[in-house]
Amino acid sequence: MTMDTAARLLRLLSLLHSRPQWDGAELASRLDVTPRTVRRDVTRLRSLGYPVDAEAGIGGGYRLGPGGRLPPLLLEDEEAVAIAVGLRVATTTTVSGVEEAAISALAKLHQVLPTRLQERVAAIGAHTTQLPQGELPQVDGEVLVTLAAGCRHIEGIRFRYRTHDGSESERSVEPLQIVHTGRRWYLVARDRDRQAWRTFRVDRISEPVLTGSRYRFEDPPDPVALVAEGTGVAPWDIVARVRVHTDAATVARLIPPSQGVVDPIDANTCEVRLAANDLGPLVSGVIRIHWPFEILEPPELRAAVHEHARRLLES
C-alpha cells in the first residue's frame, strides 16, 4: 500500500465518521478520485476490519457500520487536549476499573501528541487541583455498562438491590436512563413488580442481568427531575414551597436540580421546592432568589426570612 493510498484511506475513514451516510460520487469528489477507486478503498477498509456498509440505488451509499476494529481518531488540537484533560479527571473517578483504563489510555495518547499539545496538557495538569469530595461510594464499572446497555436497547434488567438499611431484594425493572449528580450515579427505571417509577443508587445494585424482554414507555418522566425529587426533596424533614414570579427556565439557571426542584406554573411564574433538616439552609436558599417571590410553606420559614431581613435592615 503506497503512502498516498494510506493517506487516502485515513481521509476516507474521517469522512465516514463525520456523518451517517455518503453518496459514492460525493466521496469520490471529496477524495479527488473516481467512484471506482472509492469502491476499491472501501474493499481495503473492510479487509482491515472496518465494517463499511454499502447500499445501491436511490437513498443508498456508504456508511461505517457497528463492530469491527476501533478506527483511528483524527483529532483537532482542541479535541486532543480536551480528551487528555478528561482522561486525567477520569483517573480519580468513582467508577471502579475506569481509573486504570484511563491511565493506560492517557499514556497511549501522550505518546502520539505533538510536543506543542503535550506542553498544553502538562500546563493544565500542573495548575489544576480537584476539590476533595469526601468518601464517595464506588460504582462497579461492569454494572454501569450493563445498566447502560439496558437503557440503550430498551431491554428489561433484573438485579439485586440493597436499601439504605442493608436489606436486599431482587428487582425487575424497565430502565430509562442513568443520571449522575456529580457525587452519585442513579438508575431511573419503572419497577415492574410495583408498577411505579423508581430511582436506584447504582452503587447498591449488584448482579444485573439483561432479560431480553422489550417494552415501550407511553409517557416516561423526566429522569433528571425524578432524581432531583428523590435526592433533593424527599429525604429531608422540611420542604419549602416558594412561588417565584418569573419563568422556570430562568430560575433553573440559579437553582439546578442538585439544589432544588423548579416546576413551571405558567409562562411567567414557577414554583420552587427546597428541602433541608432545619430552617437555616432554607433561609439561605430563599434569599438567593433575585425575583419577586412568595413563601407558600412552611410558615416557620416565612417568619425566619422576615427576621433575617429585619436584622439586615438594622445592621
PDB file of C-alpha atoms in Angstrom:
ATOM      1  CA  MET A   1       0.000   0.000   0.000  1.00  0.00           C
ATOM      2  CA  THR A   2       1.579   3.311  -1.048  1.00  0.00           C
ATOM      3  CA  MET A   3       1.705   6.329   1.247  1.00  0.00           C
ATOM      4  CA  ASP A   4      -0.819   8.115  -0.980  1.00  0.00           C
ATOM      5  CA  THR A   5      -3.226   5.206  -0.651  1.00  0.00           C
ATOM      6  CA  ALA A   6      -2.750   5.037   3.142  1.00  0.00           C
ATOM      7  CA  ALA A   7      -3.364   8.765   3.487  1.00  0.00           C
ATOM      8  CA  ARG A   8      -6.465   8.481   1.307  1.00  0.00           C
ATOM      9  CA  LEU A   9      -7.830   5.609   3.430  1.00  0.00           C
ATOM     10  CA  LEU A  10      -7.393   7.701   6.574  1.00  0.00           C
ATOM     11  CA  ARG A  11      -9.195  10.566   4.876  1.00  0.00           C
ATOM     12  CA  LEU A  12     -11.976   8.189   3.802  1.00  0.00           C
ATOM     13  CA  LEU A  13     -12.351   6.936   7.379  1.00  0.00           C
ATOM     14  CA  SER A  14     -12.522  10.512   8.609  1.00  0.00           C
ATOM     15  CA  LEU A  15     -15.293  11.324   6.121  1.00  0.00           C
ATOM     16  CA  LEU A  16     -17.272   8.204   7.041  1.00  0.00           C
ATOM     17  CA  HIS A  17     -17.040   9.253  10.707  1.00  0.00           C
ATOM     18  CA  SER A  18     -18.228  12.789  10.027  1.00  0.00           C
ATOM     19  CA  ARG A  19     -21.803  11.896   9.080  1.00  0.00           C
ATOM     20  CA  PRO A  20     -24.066   8.806   8.935  1.00  0.00           C
ATOM     21  CA  GLN A  21     -24.085   8.203   5.160  1.00  0.00           C
ATOM     22  CA  TRP A  22     -22.263   9.302   1.997  1.00  0.00           C
ATOM     23  CA  ASP A  23     -23.094   9.036  -1.677  1.00  0.00           C
ATOM     24  CA  GLY A  24     -20.297   7.339  -3.656  1.00  0.00           C
ATOM     25  CA  ALA A  25     -19.982  10.209  -6.128  1.00  0.00           C
ATOM     26  CA  GLU A  26     -19.707  12.721  -3.299  1.00  0.00           C
ATOM     27  CA  LEU A  27     -16.943  10.702  -1.631  1.00  0.00           C
ATOM     28  CA  ALA A  28     -15.116  10.497  -4.954  1.00  0.00           C
ATOM     29  CA  SER A  29     -15.339  14.274  -5.308  1.00  0.00           C
ATOM     30  CA  ARG A  30     -14.061  14.878  -1.776  1.00  0.00           C
ATOM     31  CA  LEU A  31     -11.135  12.473  -2.295  1.00  0.00           C
ATOM     32  CA  ASP A  32     -10.455  13.671  -5.840  1.00  0.00           C
ATOM     33  CA  VAL A  33     -10.619  10.123  -7.207  1.00  0.00           C
ATOM     34  CA  THR A  34     -13.016   8.095  -9.342  1.00  0.00           C
ATOM     35  CA  PRO A  35     -16.021   6.212  -7.906  1.00  0.00           C
ATOM     36  CA  ARG A  36     -14.214   3.005  -8.887  1.00  0.00           C
ATOM     37  CA  THR A  37     -11.287   3.983  -6.623  1.00  0.00           C
ATOM     38  CA  VAL A  38     -13.735   4.660  -3.795  1.00  0.00           C
ATOM     39  CA  ARG A  39     -15.114   1.137  -4.201  1.00  0.00           C
ATOM     40  CA  ARG A  40     -11.596  -0.330  -4.104  1.00  0.00           C
ATOM     41  CA  ASP A  41     -10.743   1.743  -0.997  1.00  0.00           C
ATOM     42  CA  VAL A  42     -13.906   0.551   0.735  1.00  0.00           C
ATOM     43  CA  THR A  43     -12.845  -3.031  -0.014  1.00  0.00           C
ATOM     44  CA  ARG A  44      -9.409  -2.291   1.505  1.00  0.00           C
ATOM     45  CA  LEU A  45     -11.012  -0.893   4.678  1.00  0.00           C
ATOM     46  CA  ARG A  46     -13.160  -3.998   5.008  1.00  0.00           C
ATOM     47  CA  SER A  47     -10.064  -6.214   4.667  1.00  0.00           C
ATOM     48  CA  LEU A  48      -8.508  -4.260   7.549  1.00  0.00           C
ATOM     49  CA  GLY A  49     -11.509  -4.974   9.770  1.00  0.00           C
ATOM     50  CA  TYR A  50     -13.583  -1.801   9.340  1.00  0.00           C
ATOM     51  CA  PRO A  51     -17.282  -2.612   8.673  1.00  0.00           C
ATOM     52  CA  VAL A  52     -18.258  -0.282   5.843  1.00  0.00           C
ATOM     53  CA  ASP A  53     -21.825  -0.918   4.677  1.00  0.00           C
ATOM     54  CA  ALA A  54     -22.925  -0.125   1.120  1.00  0.00           C
ATOM     55  CA  GLU A  55     -26.410   0.175  -0.365  1.00  0.00           C
ATOM     56  CA  ALA A  56     -27.144   0.628  -4.064  1.00  0.00           C
ATOM     57  CA  GLY A  57     -29.872   2.731  -5.609  1.00  0.00           C
ATOM     58  CA  ILE A  58     -31.644   5.940  -4.640  1.00  0.00           C
ATOM     59  CA  GLY A  59     -31.046   6.787  -0.996  1.00  0.00           C
ATOM     60  CA  GLY A  60     -28.144   4.348  -0.806  1.00  0.00           C
ATOM     61  CA  GLY A  61     -24.475   4.981  -0.255  1.00  0.00           C
ATOM     62  CA  TYR A  62     -21.682   4.161   2.192  1.00  0.00           C
ATOM     63  CA  ARG A  63     -21.726   4.246   5.968  1.00  0.00           C
ATOM     64  CA  LEU A  64     -19.471   2.994   8.754  1.00  0.00           C
ATOM     65  CA  GLY A  65     -21.273   0.123  10.472  1.00  0.00           C
ATOM     66  CA  PRO A  66     -21.036  -1.030  14.098  1.00  0.00           C
ATOM     67  CA  GLY A  67     -18.434  -3.503  15.316  1.00  0.00           C
ATOM     68  CA  GLY A  68     -15.043  -4.270  13.847  1.00  0.00           C
ATOM     69  CA  ARG A  69     -11.853  -2.559  14.856  1.00  0.00           C
ATOM     70  CA  LEU A  70     -11.754   0.785  16.579  1.00  0.00           C
ATOM     71  CA  PRO A  71     -10.962   3.257  13.798  1.00  0.00           C
ATOM     72  CA  PRO A  72      -8.110   5.726  14.285  1.00  0.00           C
ATOM     73  CA  LEU A  73      -9.225   9.015  15.772  1.00  0.00           C
ATOM     74  CA  LEU A  74      -8.349  12.050  13.690  1.00  0.00           C
ATOM     75  CA  LEU A  75      -8.467  14.880  16.209  1.00  0.00           C
ATOM     76  CA  GLU A  76      -8.142  18.619  16.001  1.00  0.00           C
ATOM     77  CA  ASP A  77      -5.757  20.218  18.521  1.00  0.00           C
ATOM     78  CA  GLU A  78      -8.540  21.379  20.858  1.00  0.00           C
ATOM     79  CA  GLU A  79     -10.212  17.947  20.732  1.00  0.00           C
ATOM     80  CA  ALA A  80      -6.960  16.183  21.644  1.00  0.00           C
ATOM     81  CA  VAL A  81      -6.369  18.498  24.609  1.00  0.00           C
ATOM     82  CA  ALA A  82      -9.986  18.067  25.784  1.00  0.00           C
ATOM     83  CA  ILE A  83      -9.681  14.269  25.696  1.00  0.00           C
ATOM     84  CA  ALA A  84      -6.355  14.308  27.548  1.00  0.00           C
ATOM     85  CA  VAL A  85      -7.757  16.565  30.286  1.00  0.00           C
ATOM     86  CA  GLY A  86     -10.884  14.402  30.518  1.00  0.00           C
ATOM     87  CA  LEU A  87      -8.767  11.272  30.949  1.00  0.00           C
ATOM     88  CA  ARG A  88      -6.848  12.937  33.770  1.00  0.00           C
ATOM     89  CA  VAL A  89     -10.139  13.604  35.559  1.00  0.00           C
ATOM     90  CA  ALA A  90     -11.239  10.004  34.893  1.00  0.00           C
ATOM     91  CA  THR A  91      -8.217   8.716  36.820  1.00  0.00           C
ATOM     92  CA  THR A  92      -9.971   9.888  40.003  1.00  0.00           C
ATOM     93  CA  THR A  93     -13.469   8.675  39.125  1.00  0.00           C
ATOM     94  CA  THR A  94     -15.775   6.764  41.481  1.00  0.00           C
ATOM     95  CA  VAL A  95     -16.365   4.081  38.816  1.00  0.00           C
ATOM     96  CA  SER A  96     -14.223   1.073  39.703  1.00  0.00           C
ATOM     97  CA  GLY A  97     -11.946  -0.186  36.958  1.00  0.00           C
ATOM     98  CA  VAL A  98     -12.056   3.058  34.993  1.00  0.00           C
ATOM     99  CA  GLU A  99      -9.035   4.622  36.710  1.00  0.00           C
ATOM    100  CA  GLU A 100      -6.561   2.048  35.380  1.00  0.00           C
ATOM    101  CA  ALA A 101      -8.068   2.154  31.882  1.00  0.00           C
ATOM    102  CA  ALA A 102      -7.914   5.964  31.904  1.00  0.00           C
ATOM    103  CA  ILE A 103      -4.247   5.921  32.899  1.00  0.00           C
ATOM    104  CA  SER A 104      -3.468   3.423  30.126  1.00  0.00           C
ATOM    105  CA  ALA A 105      -5.377   5.454  27.512  1.00  0.00           C
ATOM    106  CA  LEU A 106      -3.708   8.681  28.687  1.00  0.00           C
ATOM    107  CA  ALA A 107      -0.259   7.084  28.284  1.00  0.00           C
ATOM    108  CA  LYS A 108      -1.096   5.990  24.722  1.00  0.00           C
ATOM    109  CA  LEU A 109      -2.447   9.423  23.829  1.00  0.00           C
ATOM    110  CA  HIS A 110       0.593  11.145  25.320  1.00  0.00           C
ATOM    111  CA  GLN A 111       2.891   9.109  23.044  1.00  0.00           C
ATOM    112  CA  VAL A 112       1.296  10.461  19.882  1.00  0.00           C
ATOM    113  CA  LEU A 113       0.567  14.033  20.993  1.00  0.00           C
ATOM    114  CA  PRO A 114       2.699  16.676  19.267  1.00  0.00           C
ATOM    115  CA  THR A 115       5.099  18.466  21.620  1.00  0.00           C
ATOM    116  CA  ARG A 116       3.064  21.685  21.490  1.00  0.00           C
ATOM    117  CA  LEU A 117      -0.011  19.828  22.755  1.00  0.00           C
ATOM    118  CA  GLN A 118       1.936  17.858  25.393  1.00  0.00           C
ATOM    119  CA  GLU A 119       3.039  21.188  26.858  1.00  0.00           C
ATOM    120  CA  ARG A 120      -0.556  22.490  26.961  1.00  0.00           C
ATOM    121  CA  VAL A 121      -1.852  19.335  28.651  1.00  0.00           C
ATOM    122  CA  ALA A 122       1.038  19.371  31.153  1.00  0.00           C
ATOM    123  CA  ALA A 123       0.369  23.037  31.976  1.00  0.00           C
ATOM    124  CA  ILE A 124      -3.304  22.362  32.658  1.00  0.00           C
ATOM    125  CA  GLY A 125      -2.456  19.329  34.817  1.00  0.00           C
ATOM    126  CA  ALA A 126       0.195  21.195  36.808  1.00  0.00           C
ATOM    127  CA  HIS A 127      -2.126  24.061  37.685  1.00  0.00           C
ATOM    128  CA  THR A 128      -5.367  22.159  38.275  1.00  0.00           C
ATOM    129  CA  THR A 129      -6.447  20.660  41.601  1.00  0.00           C
ATOM    130  CA  GLN A 130      -9.629  18.679  42.138  1.00  0.00           C
ATOM    131  CA  LEU A 131     -11.582  19.670  45.215  1.00  0.00           C
ATOM    132  CA  PRO A 132     -11.857  16.656  47.563  1.00  0.00           C
ATOM    133  CA  GLN A 133     -15.448  15.421  47.803  1.00  0.00           C
ATOM    134  CA  GLY A 134     -15.098  13.181  50.821  1.00  0.00           C
ATOM    135  CA  GLU A 135     -15.750   9.464  50.832  1.00  0.00           C
ATOM    136  CA  LEU A 136     -17.893   8.664  47.800  1.00  0.00           C
ATOM    137  CA  PRO A 137     -19.344   5.201  47.089  1.00  0.00           C
ATOM    138  CA  GLN A 138     -17.580   3.167  44.404  1.00  0.00           C
ATOM    139  CA  VAL A 139     -19.623   2.061  41.387  1.00  0.00           C
ATOM    140  CA  ASP A 140     -18.805  -1.218  39.628  1.00  0.00           C
ATOM    141  CA  GLY A 141     -17.907  -0.420  36.021  1.00  0.00           C
ATOM    142  CA  GLU A 142     -19.420  -3.665  34.701  1.00  0.00           C
ATOM    143  CA  VAL A 143     -22.691  -2.924  36.493  1.00  0.00           C
ATOM    144  CA  LEU A 144     -22.781   0.523  34.924  1.00  0.00           C
ATOM    145  CA  VAL A 145     -22.151  -0.915  31.443  1.00  0.00           C
ATOM    146  CA  THR A 146     -24.973  -3.478  31.810  1.00  0.00           C
ATOM    147  CA  LEU A 147     -27.434  -0.833  33.007  1.00  0.00           C
ATOM    148  CA  ALA A 148     -26.465   1.476  30.144  1.00  0.00           C
ATOM    149  CA  ALA A 149     -26.990  -1.388  27.675  1.00  0.00           C
ATOM    150  CA  GLY A 150     -30.499  -1.935  29.037  1.00  0.00           C
ATOM    151  CA  CYS A 151     -31.305   1.761  28.605  1.00  0.00           C
ATOM    152  CA  ARG A 152     -29.875   1.851  25.086  1.00  0.00           C
ATOM    153  CA  HIS A 153     -31.585  -1.299  23.816  1.00  0.00           C
ATOM    154  CA  ILE A 154     -34.859  -0.775  25.746  1.00  0.00           C
ATOM    155  CA  GLU A 155     -34.394  -4.137  27.442  1.00  0.00           C
ATOM    156  CA  GLY A 156     -35.507  -5.281  30.890  1.00  0.00           C
ATOM    157  CA  ILE A 157     -32.994  -5.889  33.694  1.00  0.00           C
ATOM    158  CA  ARG A 158     -33.043  -7.973  36.861  1.00  0.00           C
ATOM    159  CA  PHE A 159     -30.674  -7.185  39.730  1.00  0.00           C
ATOM    160  CA  ARG A 160     -30.095  -7.425  43.454  1.00  0.00           C
ATOM    161  CA  TYR A 161     -30.694  -4.161  45.308  1.00  0.00           C
ATOM    162  CA  ARG A 162     -29.528  -3.153  48.792  1.00  0.00           C
ATOM    163  CA  THR A 163     -31.544  -0.445  50.551  1.00  0.00           C
ATOM    164  CA  HIS A 164     -30.148   2.125  52.986  1.00  0.00           C
ATOM    165  CA  ASP A 165     -30.884  -0.162  55.943  1.00  0.00           C
ATOM    166  CA  GLY A 166     -28.914  -3.046  54.381  1.00  0.00           C
ATOM    167  CA  SER A 167     -31.827  -5.281  53.377  1.00  0.00           C
ATOM    168  CA  GLU A 168     -31.637  -6.879  49.911  1.00  0.00           C
ATOM    169  CA  SER A 169     -34.266  -7.810  47.351  1.00  0.00           C
ATOM    170  CA  GLU A 170     -34.460  -8.773  43.698  1.00  0.00           C
ATOM    171  CA  ARG A 171     -35.842  -6.135  41.353  1.00  0.00           C
ATOM    172  CA  SER A 172     -37.145  -6.463  37.810  1.00  0.00           C
ATOM    173  CA  VAL A 173     -37.144  -3.125  36.030  1.00  0.00           C
ATOM    174  CA  GLU A 174     -37.521  -1.390  32.689  1.00  0.00           C
ATOM    175  CA  PRO A 175     -34.571   1.034  32.607  1.00  0.00           C
ATOM    176  CA  LEU A 176     -34.957   4.533  31.197  1.00  0.00           C
ATOM    177  CA  GLN A 177     -31.752   6.447  31.898  1.00  0.00           C
ATOM    178  CA  ILE A 178     -28.696   6.733  34.139  1.00  0.00           C
ATOM    179  CA  VAL A 179     -28.289  10.084  35.913  1.00  0.00           C
ATOM    180  CA  HIS A 180     -25.065  11.298  37.523  1.00  0.00           C
ATOM    181  CA  THR A 181     -25.460  14.023  40.146  1.00  0.00           C
ATOM    182  CA  GLY A 182     -21.744  14.759  40.453  1.00  0.00           C
ATOM    183  CA  ARG A 183     -21.491  12.639  43.587  1.00  0.00           C
ATOM    184  CA  ARG A 184     -23.580   9.541  42.911  1.00  0.00           C
ATOM    185  CA  TRP A 185     -24.968   7.523  39.994  1.00  0.00           C
ATOM    186  CA  TYR A 186     -28.685   6.695  39.769  1.00  0.00           C
ATOM    187  CA  LEU A 187     -30.709   4.414  37.514  1.00  0.00           C
ATOM    188  CA  VAL A 188     -34.176   5.714  36.632  1.00  0.00           C
ATOM    189  CA  ALA A 189     -36.453   2.784  35.803  1.00  0.00           C
ATOM    190  CA  ARG A 190     -40.007   1.510  36.024  1.00  0.00           C
ATOM    191  CA  ASP A 191     -40.254  -1.176  38.690  1.00  0.00           C
ATOM    192  CA  ARG A 192     -42.309  -3.943  37.084  1.00  0.00           C
ATOM    193  CA  ASP A 193     -43.451  -5.515  40.363  1.00  0.00           C
ATOM    194  CA  ARG A 194     -44.524  -2.220  41.917  1.00  0.00           C
ATOM    195  CA  GLN A 195     -45.772  -0.689  38.634  1.00  0.00           C
ATOM    196  CA  ALA A 196     -44.127   2.595  39.559  1.00  0.00           C
ATOM    197  CA  TRP A 197     -41.143   4.735  38.600  1.00  0.00           C
ATOM    198  CA  ARG A 198     -38.165   4.454  40.930  1.00  0.00           C
ATOM    199  CA  THR A 199     -34.613   5.736  41.271  1.00  0.00           C
ATOM    200  CA  PHE A 200     -31.919   3.229  42.277  1.00  0.00           C
ATOM    201  CA  ARG A 201     -28.466   4.114  43.522  1.00  0.00           C
ATOM    202  CA  VAL A 202     -26.089   2.288  41.202  1.00  0.00           C
ATOM    203  CA  ASP A 203     -23.566   1.572  43.974  1.00  0.00           C
ATOM    204  CA  ARG A 204     -26.288  -0.514  45.678  1.00  0.00           C
ATOM    205  CA  ILE A 205     -27.025  -2.596  42.566  1.00  0.00           C
ATOM    206  CA  SER A 206     -25.354  -5.987  42.076  1.00  0.00           C
ATOM    207  CA  GLU A 207     -25.618  -8.925  39.661  1.00  0.00           C
ATOM    208  CA  PRO A 208     -27.551  -7.097  36.904  1.00  0.00           C
ATOM    209  CA  VAL A 209     -28.767  -9.341  34.069  1.00  0.00           C
ATOM    210  CA  LEU A 210     -30.413  -8.334  30.805  1.00  0.00           C
ATOM    211  CA  THR A 211     -33.656 -10.294  30.486  1.00  0.00           C
ATOM    212  CA  GLY A 212     -34.235  -9.979  26.747  1.00  0.00           C
ATOM    213  CA  SER A 213     -37.752  -8.604  27.324  1.00  0.00           C
ATOM    214  CA  ARG A 214     -38.635  -5.480  25.368  1.00  0.00           C
ATOM    215  CA  TYR A 215     -41.009  -2.715  26.372  1.00  0.00           C
ATOM    216  CA  ARG A 216     -42.321   0.690  25.345  1.00  0.00           C
ATOM    217  CA  PHE A 217     -42.842   3.756  27.540  1.00  0.00           C
ATOM    218  CA  GLU A 218     -46.077   5.605  26.886  1.00  0.00           C
ATOM    219  CA  ASP A 219     -45.345   8.693  28.975  1.00  0.00           C
ATOM    220  CA  PRO A 220     -41.944   8.449  30.707  1.00  0.00           C
ATOM    221  CA  PRO A 221     -40.993  11.015  33.358  1.00  0.00           C
ATOM    222  CA  ASP A 222     -38.107  13.461  33.153  1.00  0.00           C
ATOM    223  CA  PRO A 223     -35.218  11.379  34.605  1.00  0.00           C
ATOM    224  CA  VAL A 224     -33.344  14.405  35.950  1.00  0.00           C
ATOM    225  CA  ALA A 225     -36.478  15.754  37.649  1.00  0.00           C
ATOM    226  CA  LEU A 226     -37.194  12.363  39.182  1.00  0.00           C
ATOM    227  CA  VAL A 227     -33.682  12.083  40.641  1.00  0.00           C
ATOM    228  CA  ALA A 228     -33.856  15.677  41.861  1.00  0.00           C
ATOM    229  CA  GLU A 229     -37.136  14.894  43.609  1.00  0.00           C
ATOM    230  CA  GLY A 230     -35.782  11.717  45.172  1.00  0.00           C
ATOM    231  CA  THR A 231     -32.455  13.139  46.328  1.00  0.00           C
ATOM    232  CA  GLY A 232     -33.099  16.843  46.814  1.00  0.00           C
ATOM    233  CA  VAL A 233     -36.587  16.880  48.376  1.00  0.00           C
ATOM    234  CA  ALA A 234     -37.929  13.525  49.570  1.00  0.00           C
ATOM    235  CA  PRO A 235     -35.203  12.554  52.115  1.00  0.00           C
ATOM    236  CA  TRP A 236     -35.359  15.826  54.094  1.00  0.00           C
ATOM    237  CA  ASP A 237     -37.532  16.771  57.073  1.00  0.00           C
ATOM    238  CA  ILE A 238     -38.622  20.249  55.920  1.00  0.00           C
ATOM    239  CA  VAL A 239     -39.814  21.023  52.393  1.00  0.00           C
ATOM    240  CA  ALA A 240     -40.254  24.650  51.373  1.00  0.00           C
ATOM    241  CA  ARG A 241     -42.559  25.770  48.559  1.00  0.00           C
ATOM    242  CA  VAL A 242     -41.848  29.179  47.033  1.00  0.00           C
ATOM    243  CA  ARG A 243     -43.795  30.811  44.193  1.00  0.00           C
ATOM    244  CA  VAL A 244     -41.413  32.860  42.036  1.00  0.00           C
ATOM    245  CA  HIS A 245     -42.693  35.477  39.586  1.00  0.00           C
ATOM    246  CA  THR A 246     -40.528  34.697  36.572  1.00  0.00           C
ATOM    247  CA  ASP A 247     -40.247  31.799  34.148  1.00  0.00           C
ATOM    248  CA  ALA A 248     -38.995  28.377  35.236  1.00  0.00           C
ATOM    249  CA  ALA A 249     -36.071  28.261  32.781  1.00  0.00           C
ATOM    250  CA  THR A 250     -34.610  31.451  34.236  1.00  0.00           C
ATOM    251  CA  VAL A 251     -34.945  30.224  37.830  1.00  0.00           C
ATOM    252  CA  ALA A 252     -33.473  26.816  36.924  1.00  0.00           C
ATOM    253  CA  ARG A 253     -30.230  28.538  35.944  1.00  0.00           C
ATOM    254  CA  LEU A 254     -29.943  29.772  39.533  1.00  0.00           C
ATOM    255  CA  ILE A 255     -31.262  26.646  41.240  1.00  0.00           C
ATOM    256  CA  PRO A 256     -30.006  23.495  39.452  1.00  0.00           C
ATOM    257  CA  PRO A 257     -31.638  20.069  40.038  1.00  0.00           C
ATOM    258  CA  SER A 258     -28.975  19.177  42.615  1.00  0.00           C
ATOM    259  CA  GLN A 259     -30.229  22.013  44.850  1.00  0.00           C
ATOM    260  CA  GLY A 260     -33.990  22.056  44.347  1.00  0.00           C
ATOM    261  CA  VAL A 261     -36.939  21.359  42.082  1.00  0.00           C
ATOM    262  CA  VAL A 262     -38.362  24.047  39.788  1.00  0.00           C
ATOM    263  CA  ASP A 263     -41.874  23.440  38.422  1.00  0.00           C
ATOM    264  CA  PRO A 264     -43.436  25.825  35.865  1.00  0.00           C
ATOM    265  CA  ILE A 265     -46.893  27.210  36.675  1.00  0.00           C
ATOM    266  CA  ASP A 266     -47.337  29.390  33.594  1.00  0.00           C
ATOM    267  CA  ALA A 267     -45.119  31.376  31.221  1.00  0.00           C
ATOM    268  CA  ASN A 268     -44.205  33.937  33.888  1.00  0.00           C
ATOM    269  CA  THR A 269     -44.481  32.008  37.167  1.00  0.00           C
ATOM    270  CA  CYS A 270     -42.971  28.887  38.687  1.00  0.00           C
ATOM    271  CA  GLU A 271     -42.802  27.054  41.996  1.00  0.00           C
ATOM    272  CA  VAL A 272     -39.511  26.174  43.681  1.00  0.00           C
ATOM    273  CA  ARG A 273     -39.195  23.391  46.225  1.00  0.00           C
ATOM    274  CA  LEU A 274     -36.201  23.366  48.536  1.00  0.00           C
ATOM    275  CA  ALA A 275     -35.579  20.921  51.375  1.00  0.00           C
ATOM    276  CA  ALA A 276     -33.362  20.570  54.455  1.00  0.00           C
ATOM    277  CA  ASN A 277     -33.414  19.239  58.010  1.00  0.00           C
ATOM    278  CA  ASP A 278     -33.555  22.710  59.573  1.00  0.00           C
ATOM    279  CA  LEU A 279     -34.553  26.246  58.592  1.00  0.00           C
ATOM    280  CA  GLY A 280     -31.038  27.719  58.253  1.00  0.00           C
ATOM    281  CA  PRO A 281     -30.163  26.284  54.823  1.00  0.00           C
ATOM    282  CA  LEU A 282     -33.681  27.065  53.573  1.00  0.00           C
ATOM    283  CA  VAL A 283     -33.340  30.727  54.567  1.00  0.00           C
ATOM    284  CA  SER A 284     -30.016  30.859  52.684  1.00  0.00           C
ATOM    285  CA  GLY A 285     -31.634  29.255  49.651  1.00  0.00           C
ATOM    286  CA  VAL A 286     -34.625  31.569  49.584  1.00  0.00           C
ATOM    287  CA  ILE A 287     -32.685  34.822  49.935  1.00  0.00           C
ATOM    288  CA  ARG A 288     -30.673  33.894  46.824  1.00  0.00           C
ATOM    289  CA  ILE A 289     -33.805  34.296  44.680  1.00  0.00           C
ATOM    290  CA  HIS A 290     -33.498  37.556  42.746  1.00  0.00           C
ATOM    291  CA  TRP A 291     -37.102  37.905  41.608  1.00  0.00           C
ATOM    292  CA  PRO A 292     -40.338  38.698  43.493  1.00  0.00           C
ATOM    293  CA  PHE A 293     -41.463  35.613  45.388  1.00  0.00           C
ATOM    294  CA  GLU A 294     -43.923  34.348  47.985  1.00  0.00           C
ATOM    295  CA  ILE A 295     -43.163  31.661  50.556  1.00  0.00           C
ATOM    296  CA  LEU A 296     -46.126  29.287  50.422  1.00  0.00           C
ATOM    297  CA  GLU A 297     -44.963  26.930  53.170  1.00  0.00           C
ATOM    298  CA  PRO A 298     -43.917  26.288  55.817  1.00  0.00           C
ATOM    299  CA  PRO A 299     -44.971  29.399  57.771  1.00  0.00           C
ATOM    300  CA  GLU A 300     -41.923  28.990  60.038  1.00  0.00           C
ATOM    301  CA  LEU A 301     -39.681  29.670  57.029  1.00  0.00           C
ATOM    302  CA  ARG A 302     -41.612  32.838  56.190  1.00  0.00           C
ATOM    303  CA  ALA A 303     -41.075  34.103  59.746  1.00  0.00           C
ATOM    304  CA  ALA A 304     -37.370  33.170  59.654  1.00  0.00           C
ATOM    305  CA  VAL A 305     -36.826  35.048  56.374  1.00  0.00           C
ATOM    306  CA  HIS A 306     -38.627  38.112  57.743  1.00  0.00           C
ATOM    307  CA  GLU A 307     -36.438  38.000  60.847  1.00  0.00           C
ATOM    308  CA  HIS A 308     -33.316  37.704  58.707  1.00  0.00           C
ATOM    309  CA  ALA A 309     -34.386  40.701  56.613  1.00  0.00           C
ATOM    310  CA  ARG A 310     -35.095  42.722  59.789  1.00  0.00           C
ATOM    311  CA  ARG A 311     -31.606  42.062  61.136  1.00  0.00           C
ATOM    312  CA  LEU A 312     -30.061  43.111  57.828  1.00  0.00           C
ATOM    313  CA  LEU A 313     -32.016  46.372  57.837  1.00  0.00           C
ATOM    314  CA  GLU A 314     -30.898  47.143  61.370  1.00  0.00           C
ATOM    315  CA  SER A 315     -27.219  46.392  60.739  1.00  0.00           C
TER     316      SER A 315
END
